[in-house]
Amino acid sequence: MIIQQVINGLSLGSVYALIAVGYSLVYSILLFSNFAHGGFLVIGGYICYFVLKGAGMNIWTASFAALIGAGVSAVIVERLAYKPIRERTPITLYMLIASMGMSIVIENIFVVTVGGRFRALPPVIPTQPVNFFGLATTSAFDLLSLVTAVVFLVGLQLFLSKTKWGLAIRAASYNLRTAGLMGVNVNRLISIVFFVAGLLAGVGGIFLSVRYTLYPQLGMITTKAFVAAVIGGLGSLPGAVVGSLILGLAEMLTAGFISSQFRDLVVFGLLIVTLIIRPTGLFGKSVGEKV
């Protein structure tokens, strides 16, 4: 039983990690928490749904379209809502407020255009039970989501450590202005950061749409991914991953051995305890004027 819950917790935590890494990636560059991030998850989920259902294409084509659509949407939001603000003032609070507004706008666009009802993705992702040598039984979906998340997170690490733009992002995370003075195209770099963050949110959107069904308010689930990023330390990518795995395990172990009604209590209890003991998170560093 405990092995099964651990596997389920790692699976859920890995999906949280994809979303939390996007939060931390944007935060490390622009120093604000992008609360419209959940909207990119919803966009990815709906694109996948309509490509599968309407166009009748396979899961690979639908997933590719969802990831590109979510990434491009993130870039568009940055250009329309955040770029004008950051060019006028260095105060990141205004971008935070704008992100809250964009979150509501994206949610209501889907409510108006496609309706607020719950939708189930076609059964193209395997969900049959898998037996682990008689020790535990879990679903193929949980294993697939875990493996997929690991692949994307490893890919992100390789991108950040082996490519020119990845190294530029790492440099900008220390000081964006200095990176600009050294010849880095700051606007292009920010667009790349948002595209990557949106793409990762799109992956999470596909898996969460299968786990919970798809609806315009699905992006609210990213609140837990944000909590995971805070626990790990906002701006720290390893911290976002570790915080997400801790949160996923805590949720599933609580649901399995206590009650599912206590899941949210445990999640936000962990957040409060972390902020009391270590406000910067497990891997975070104290930096002034971040929102």
mmCIF file of C-alpha atoms in Angstrom:
data_model
loop_
_atom_site.group_PDB
_atom_site.id
_atom_site.type_symbol
_atom_site.label_atom_id
_atom_site.label_comp_id
_atom_site.label_asym_id
_atom_site.label_seq_id
_atom_site.Cartn_x
_atom_site.Cartn_y
_atom_site.Cartn_z
ATOM 1 C CA MET A 1 0.000 0.000 0.000
ATOM 2 C CA ILE A 2 2.714 2.477 0.958
ATOM 3 C CA ILE A 3 4.735 1.709 -2.192
ATOM 4 C CA GLN A 4 1.667 2.365 -4.319
ATOM 5 C CA GLN A 5 1.029 5.707 -2.606
ATOM 6 C CA VAL A 6 4.687 6.687 -2.989
ATOM 7 C CA ILE A 7 4.548 5.973 -6.736
ATOM 8 C CA ASN A 8 1.310 7.935 -7.038
ATOM 9 C CA GLY A 9 2.830 10.778 -5.026
ATOM 10 C CA LEU A 10 5.936 10.909 -7.207
ATOM 11 C CA SER A 11 3.727 10.917 -10.300
ATOM 12 C CA LEU A 12 1.599 13.813 -9.051
ATOM 13 C CA GLY A 13 4.670 15.627 -7.744
ATOM 14 C CA SER A 14 6.425 15.313 -11.098
ATOM 15 C CA VAL A 15 3.498 17.034 -12.840
ATOM 16 C CA TYR A 16 3.555 19.760 -10.182
ATOM 17 C CA ALA A 17 7.293 20.070 -10.872
ATOM 18 C CA LEU A 18 6.722 20.876 -14.546
ATOM 19 C CA ILE A 19 4.449 23.741 -13.531
ATOM 20 C CA ALA A 20 6.513 24.902 -10.539
ATOM 21 C CA VAL A 21 9.678 25.061 -12.646
ATOM 22 C CA GLY A 22 7.853 27.459 -14.975
ATOM 23 C CA TYR A 23 6.959 29.687 -12.023
ATOM 24 C CA SER A 24 10.556 29.663 -10.793
ATOM 25 C CA LEU A 25 12.034 30.210 -14.250
ATOM 26 C CA VAL A 26 10.022 33.408 -14.799
ATOM 27 C CA TYR A 27 10.643 34.541 -11.223
ATOM 28 C CA SER A 28 14.404 34.069 -11.558
ATOM 29 C CA ILE A 29 14.491 36.459 -14.535
ATOM 30 C CA LEU A 30 11.761 39.061 -13.954
ATOM 31 C CA LEU A 31 11.474 38.813 -10.164
ATOM 32 C CA PHE A 32 7.690 38.439 -9.994
ATOM 33 C CA SER A 33 5.259 35.559 -9.566
ATOM 34 C CA ASN A 34 3.296 35.039 -12.791
ATOM 35 C CA PHE A 35 -0.196 34.097 -11.623
ATOM 36 C CA ALA A 36 -1.371 33.787 -15.227
ATOM 37 C CA HIS A 37 0.757 30.637 -15.457
ATOM 38 C CA GLY A 38 -2.271 28.437 -14.781
ATOM 39 C CA GLY A 39 -3.925 29.892 -17.868
ATOM 40 C CA PHE A 40 -1.205 28.404 -20.086
ATOM 41 C CA LEU A 41 -1.950 25.013 -18.555
ATOM 42 C CA VAL A 42 -5.628 25.397 -19.480
ATOM 43 C CA ILE A 43 -4.738 26.525 -23.008
ATOM 44 C CA GLY A 44 -2.584 23.429 -23.491
ATOM 45 C CA GLY A 45 -5.347 21.177 -22.188
ATOM 46 C CA TYR A 46 -8.017 22.645 -24.474
ATOM 47 C CA ILE A 47 -5.802 22.581 -27.563
ATOM 48 C CA CYS A 48 -5.049 18.912 -26.917
ATOM 49 C CA TYR A 49 -8.754 18.187 -26.414
ATOM 50 C CA PHE A 50 -9.962 19.917 -29.573
ATOM 51 C CA VAL A 51 -7.193 18.528 -31.778
ATOM 52 C CA LEU A 52 -8.027 15.023 -30.552
ATOM 53 C CA LYS A 53 -11.800 15.432 -30.610
ATOM 54 C CA GLY A 54 -12.400 17.832 -33.470
ATOM 55 C CA ALA A 55 -9.538 17.151 -35.870
ATOM 56 C CA GLY A 56 -9.406 13.450 -35.047
ATOM 57 C CA MET A 57 -5.608 13.428 -34.873
ATOM 58 C CA ASN A 58 -3.424 11.192 -32.709
ATOM 59 C CA ILE A 59 -2.101 12.001 -29.249
ATOM 60 C CA TRP A 60 1.371 12.882 -30.546
ATOM 61 C CA THR A 61 0.062 15.540 -32.925
ATOM 62 C CA ALA A 62 -2.356 16.840 -30.294
ATOM 63 C CA SER A 63 0.373 17.018 -27.648
ATOM 64 C CA PHE A 64 2.760 18.831 -29.988
ATOM 65 C CA ALA A 65 0.058 21.362 -30.882
ATOM 66 C CA ALA A 66 -0.806 21.814 -27.188
ATOM 67 C CA LEU A 67 2.791 22.474 -26.147
ATOM 68 C CA ILE A 68 3.473 24.926 -28.968
ATOM 69 C CA GLY A 69 0.128 26.661 -28.396
ATOM 70 C CA ALA A 70 0.736 27.029 -24.658
ATOM 71 C CA GLY A 71 4.275 28.306 -25.240
ATOM 72 C CA VAL A 72 3.228 30.843 -27.873
ATOM 73 C CA SER A 73 0.327 31.994 -25.666
ATOM 74 C CA ALA A 74 2.771 32.664 -22.841
ATOM 75 C CA VAL A 75 4.949 34.775 -25.144
ATOM 76 C CA ILE A 76 1.910 36.748 -26.354
ATOM 77 C CA VAL A 77 0.785 37.428 -22.775
ATOM 78 C CA GLU A 78 4.271 38.642 -21.871
ATOM 79 C CA ARG A 79 4.428 40.957 -24.880
ATOM 80 C CA LEU A 80 0.933 42.384 -24.383
ATOM 81 C CA ALA A 81 0.641 42.586 -20.590
ATOM 82 C CA TYR A 82 4.110 42.572 -19.014
ATOM 83 C CA LYS A 83 6.530 44.120 -21.514
ATOM 84 C CA PRO A 84 4.849 47.567 -21.504
ATOM 85 C CA ILE A 85 4.953 47.578 -17.691
ATOM 86 C CA ARG A 86 8.577 46.495 -17.278
ATOM 87 C CA GLU A 87 9.661 49.101 -19.845
ATOM 88 C CA ARG A 88 7.982 51.858 -17.813
ATOM 89 C CA THR A 89 8.842 50.890 -14.245
ATOM 90 C CA PRO A 90 11.187 48.530 -12.385
ATOM 91 C CA ILE A 91 8.528 47.881 -9.720
ATOM 92 C CA THR A 92 7.510 44.246 -10.176
ATOM 93 C CA LEU A 93 4.330 44.600 -8.121
ATOM 94 C CA TYR A 94 2.559 46.008 -11.179
ATOM 95 C CA MET A 95 3.393 42.931 -13.250
ATOM 96 C CA LEU A 96 2.112 40.745 -10.434
ATOM 97 C CA ILE A 97 -1.207 42.617 -10.496
ATOM 98 C CA ALA A 98 -1.329 42.375 -14.294
ATOM 99 C CA SER A 99 -0.753 38.615 -14.088
ATOM 100 C CA MET A 100 -3.756 38.254 -11.791
ATOM 101 C CA GLY A 101 -5.856 40.116 -14.329
ATOM 102 C CA MET A 102 -4.564 37.982 -17.218
ATOM 103 C CA SER A 103 -5.406 34.829 -15.270
ATOM 104 C CA ILE A 104 -9.029 35.935 -14.971
ATOM 105 C CA VAL A 105 -9.132 37.034 -18.626
ATOM 106 C CA ILE A 106 -7.868 33.671 -19.917
ATOM 107 C CA GLU A 107 -10.278 31.738 -17.705
ATOM 108 C CA ASN A 108 -13.267 33.782 -18.850
ATOM 109 C CA ILE A 109 -12.309 33.569 -22.516
ATOM 110 C CA PHE A 110 -12.803 29.809 -22.248
ATOM 111 C CA VAL A 111 -16.002 30.178 -20.218
ATOM 112 C CA VAL A 112 -17.488 32.434 -22.921
ATOM 113 C CA THR A 113 -16.203 30.560 -25.989
ATOM 114 C CA VAL A 114 -16.404 26.871 -25.066
ATOM 115 C CA GLY A 115 -18.523 26.895 -21.896
ATOM 116 C CA GLY A 116 -17.798 26.001 -18.312
ATOM 117 C CA ARG A 117 -18.737 22.322 -18.389
ATOM 118 C CA PHE A 118 -16.312 19.528 -17.567
ATOM 119 C CA ARG A 119 -14.780 17.674 -20.508
ATOM 120 C CA ALA A 120 -12.941 14.357 -20.568
ATOM 121 C CA LEU A 121 -10.077 13.809 -22.966
ATOM 122 C CA PRO A 122 -10.579 10.841 -25.326
ATOM 123 C CA PRO A 123 -9.078 7.636 -23.841
ATOM 124 C CA VAL A 124 -5.803 7.804 -25.769
ATOM 125 C CA ILE A 125 -3.497 7.747 -22.730
ATOM 126 C CA PRO A 126 -3.216 4.280 -21.127
ATOM 127 C CA THR A 127 -4.712 3.998 -17.644
ATOM 128 C CA GLN A 128 -4.702 0.233 -17.078
ATOM 129 C CA PRO A 129 -3.204 -1.092 -13.805
ATOM 130 C CA VAL A 130 0.458 -2.116 -13.673
ATOM 131 C CA ASN A 131 1.690 -4.648 -11.100
ATOM 132 C CA PHE A 132 5.137 -4.206 -9.525
ATOM 133 C CA PHE A 133 6.248 -7.777 -8.823
ATOM 134 C CA GLY A 134 3.298 -8.213 -6.487
ATOM 135 C CA LEU A 135 4.509 -5.395 -4.214
ATOM 136 C CA ALA A 136 2.209 -2.671 -5.473
ATOM 137 C CA THR A 137 -0.267 -1.843 -8.198
ATOM 138 C CA THR A 138 -0.419 1.530 -9.897
ATOM 139 C CA SER A 139 -1.768 2.843 -13.183
ATOM 140 C CA ALA A 140 0.093 3.120 -16.465
ATOM 141 C CA PHE A 141 -0.981 6.776 -16.502
ATOM 142 C CA ASP A 142 0.939 7.523 -13.295
ATOM 143 C CA LEU A 143 4.062 5.852 -14.660
ATOM 144 C CA LEU A 144 3.736 7.655 -17.988
ATOM 145 C CA SER A 145 3.308 11.053 -16.344
ATOM 146 C CA LEU A 146 6.332 10.395 -14.108
ATOM 147 C CA VAL A 147 8.557 9.326 -17.006
ATOM 148 C CA THR A 148 7.370 12.195 -19.229
ATOM 149 C CA ALA A 149 8.034 14.765 -16.511
ATOM 150 C CA VAL A 150 11.541 13.386 -15.941
ATOM 151 C CA VAL A 151 12.275 13.552 -19.682
ATOM 152 C CA PHE A 152 11.154 17.185 -19.927
ATOM 153 C CA LEU A 153 12.986 18.222 -16.756
ATOM 154 C CA VAL A 154 16.209 16.573 -17.945
ATOM 155 C CA GLY A 155 15.710 18.253 -21.321
ATOM 156 C CA LEU A 156 15.318 21.615 -19.576
ATOM 157 C CA GLN A 157 18.512 21.049 -17.612
ATOM 158 C CA LEU A 158 20.417 20.209 -20.804
ATOM 159 C CA PHE A 159 18.978 23.298 -22.507
ATOM 160 C CA LEU A 160 20.055 25.544 -19.629
ATOM 161 C CA SER A 161 23.544 24.071 -19.356
ATOM 162 C CA LYS A 162 24.486 23.269 -22.971
ATOM 163 C CA THR A 163 22.933 25.929 -25.227
ATOM 164 C CA LYS A 164 23.810 29.580 -25.809
ATOM 165 C CA TRP A 165 20.381 30.854 -24.767
ATOM 166 C CA GLY A 166 20.291 28.493 -21.812
ATOM 167 C CA LEU A 167 23.564 29.900 -20.507
ATOM 168 C CA ALA A 168 22.232 33.411 -21.135
ATOM 169 C CA ILE A 169 19.156 32.603 -19.030
ATOM 170 C CA ARG A 170 21.370 31.377 -16.203
ATOM 171 C CA ALA A 171 23.433 34.564 -16.398
ATOM 172 C CA ALA A 172 20.312 36.744 -16.478
ATOM 173 C CA SER A 173 18.975 34.990 -13.384
ATOM 174 C CA TYR A 174 21.812 36.630 -11.448
ATOM 175 C CA ASN A 175 21.340 40.076 -12.991
ATOM 176 C CA LEU A 176 19.171 40.793 -16.017
ATOM 177 C CA ARG A 177 20.518 44.304 -16.540
ATOM 178 C CA THR A 178 24.127 43.120 -16.525
ATOM 179 C CA ALA A 179 23.269 40.393 -19.030
ATOM 180 C CA GLY A 180 21.800 43.091 -21.292
ATOM 181 C CA LEU A 181 24.953 45.208 -20.992
ATOM 182 C CA MET A 182 26.994 42.168 -22.034
ATOM 183 C CA GLY A 183 25.128 41.969 -25.339
ATOM 184 C CA VAL A 184 22.256 39.619 -24.543
ATOM 185 C CA ASN A 185 19.011 40.491 -26.347
ATOM 186 C CA VAL A 186 16.898 40.844 -23.211
ATOM 187 C CA ASN A 187 13.497 40.901 -24.919
ATOM 188 C CA ARG A 188 14.262 37.763 -26.905
ATOM 189 C CA LEU A 189 15.602 36.042 -23.796
ATOM 190 C CA ILE A 190 12.429 36.862 -21.859
ATOM 191 C CA SER A 191 10.318 35.528 -24.735
ATOM 192 C CA ILE A 192 12.297 32.269 -24.677
ATOM 193 C CA VAL A 193 11.817 32.000 -20.909
ATOM 194 C CA PHE A 194 8.060 32.469 -21.238
ATOM 195 C CA PHE A 195 7.856 30.029 -24.147
ATOM 196 C CA VAL A 196 9.661 27.335 -22.143
ATOM 197 C CA ALA A 197 7.525 28.021 -19.056
ATOM 198 C CA GLY A 198 4.334 27.906 -21.135
ATOM 199 C CA LEU A 199 5.413 24.710 -22.879
ATOM 200 C CA LEU A 200 6.050 22.970 -19.547
ATOM 201 C CA ALA A 201 2.673 24.192 -18.272
ATOM 202 C CA GLY A 202 1.116 22.698 -21.416
ATOM 203 C CA VAL A 203 2.575 19.289 -20.556
ATOM 204 C CA GLY A 204 1.111 19.591 -17.076
ATOM 205 C CA GLY A 205 -2.209 20.652 -18.584
ATOM 206 C CA ILE A 206 -2.483 17.465 -20.635
ATOM 207 C CA PHE A 207 -1.821 15.171 -17.682
ATOM 208 C CA LEU A 208 -3.992 17.116 -15.233
ATOM 209 C CA SER A 209 -6.828 17.130 -17.791
ATOM 210 C CA VAL A 210 -6.682 13.337 -17.817
ATOM 211 C CA ARG A 211 -6.404 13.090 -14.024
ATOM 212 C CA TYR A 212 -9.118 15.614 -13.104
ATOM 213 C CA THR A 213 -10.995 16.299 -16.414
ATOM 214 C CA LEU A 214 -10.779 19.608 -18.293
ATOM 215 C CA TYR A 215 -12.597 22.838 -17.374
ATOM 216 C CA PRO A 216 -11.775 26.581 -17.519
ATOM 217 C CA GLN A 217 -10.878 26.779 -13.811
ATOM 218 C CA LEU A 218 -8.362 23.908 -14.033
ATOM 219 C CA GLY A 219 -5.588 26.481 -13.800
ATOM 220 C CA MET A 220 -6.410 26.983 -10.117
ATOM 221 C CA ILE A 221 -4.628 23.691 -9.477
ATOM 222 C CA THR A 222 -1.381 25.521 -10.217
ATOM 223 C CA THR A 223 -1.785 27.148 -6.799
ATOM 224 C CA LYS A 224 -0.303 23.938 -5.401
ATOM 225 C CA ALA A 225 2.557 24.094 -7.890
ATOM 226 C CA PHE A 226 3.188 27.661 -6.736
ATOM 227 C CA VAL A 227 3.183 26.439 -3.134
ATOM 228 C CA ALA A 228 5.739 23.802 -4.163
ATOM 229 C CA ALA A 229 7.913 26.494 -5.764
ATOM 230 C CA VAL A 230 7.734 28.577 -2.572
ATOM 231 C CA ILE A 231 8.611 25.579 -0.391
ATOM 232 C CA GLY A 232 11.586 24.780 -2.618
ATOM 233 C CA GLY A 233 12.606 28.432 -2.904
ATOM 234 C CA LEU A 234 11.225 30.746 -5.592
ATOM 235 C CA GLY A 235 13.771 31.221 -8.346
ATOM 236 C CA SER A 236 15.475 27.882 -7.666
ATOM 237 C CA LEU A 237 14.731 25.228 -10.290
ATOM 238 C CA PRO A 238 16.055 22.304 -8.180
ATOM 239 C CA GLY A 239 14.026 23.708 -5.296
ATOM 240 C CA ALA A 240 10.870 23.729 -7.430
ATOM 241 C CA VAL A 241 11.375 20.050 -8.277
ATOM 242 C CA VAL A 242 12.119 19.010 -4.688
ATOM 243 C CA GLY A 243 9.218 21.062 -3.321
ATOM 244 C CA SER A 244 6.858 19.504 -5.870
ATOM 245 C CA LEU A 245 7.891 15.953 -5.000
ATOM 246 C CA ILE A 246 7.472 16.692 -1.288
ATOM 247 C CA LEU A 247 4.017 18.099 -1.966
ATOM 248 C CA GLY A 248 2.955 15.199 -4.197
ATOM 249 C CA LEU A 249 4.092 12.627 -1.640
ATOM 250 C CA ALA A 250 2.418 14.529 1.207
ATOM 251 C CA GLU A 251 -0.874 14.673 -0.704
ATOM 252 C CA MET A 252 -0.980 11.018 -1.660
ATOM 253 C CA LEU A 253 0.226 9.669 1.688
ATOM 254 C CA THR A 254 -2.357 11.826 3.463
ATOM 255 C CA ALA A 255 -5.116 10.650 1.117
ATOM 256 C CA GLY A 256 -4.043 7.009 1.436
ATOM 257 C CA PHE A 257 -3.512 6.753 5.181
ATOM 258 C CA ILE A 258 -5.608 9.529 6.730
ATOM 259 C CA SER A 259 -8.297 11.031 4.481
ATOM 260 C CA SER A 260 -8.433 12.846 1.156
ATOM 261 C CA GLN A 261 -10.281 15.641 2.968
ATOM 262 C CA PHE A 262 -7.017 16.551 4.717
ATOM 263 C CA ARG A 263 -4.938 16.871 1.519
ATOM 264 C CA ASP A 264 -5.247 20.634 1.160
ATOM 265 C CA LEU A 265 -4.820 21.118 4.907
ATOM 266 C CA VAL A 266 -1.475 19.305 4.776
ATOM 267 C CA VAL A 267 -0.343 21.140 1.619
ATOM 268 C CA PHE A 268 -0.961 24.632 2.948
ATOM 269 C CA GLY A 269 0.164 23.604 6.412
ATOM 270 C CA LEU A 270 3.550 22.711 4.885
ATOM 271 C CA LEU A 271 3.621 26.131 3.230
ATOM 272 C CA ILE A 272 3.000 27.944 6.517
ATOM 273 C CA VAL A 273 5.591 25.866 8.384
ATOM 274 C CA THR A 274 8.173 26.504 5.651
ATOM 275 C CA LEU A 275 7.552 30.259 5.683
ATOM 276 C CA ILE A 276 7.876 30.341 9.482
ATOM 277 C CA ILE A 277 11.067 28.267 9.657
ATOM 278 C CA ARG A 278 12.754 29.264 6.387
ATOM 279 C CA PRO A 279 10.949 32.082 4.526
ATOM 280 C CA THR A 280 13.243 31.818 1.485
ATOM 281 C CA GLY A 281 12.397 28.128 0.995
ATOM 282 C CA LEU A 282 14.621 25.066 1.087
ATOM 283 C CA PHE A 283 16.949 26.212 -1.709
ATOM 284 C CA GLY A 284 16.130 29.925 -1.883
ATOM 285 C CA LYS A 285 18.429 32.842 -1.188
ATOM 286 C CA SER A 286 17.519 36.147 0.408
ATOM 287 C CA VAL A 287 17.077 38.761 -2.304
ATOM 288 C CA GLY A 288 15.404 42.112 -1.733
ATOM 289 C CA GLU A 289 12.398 43.559 -3.557
ATOM 290 C CA LYS A 290 10.949 40.437 -5.158
ATOM 291 C CA VAL A 291 7.215 39.956 -5.477
#
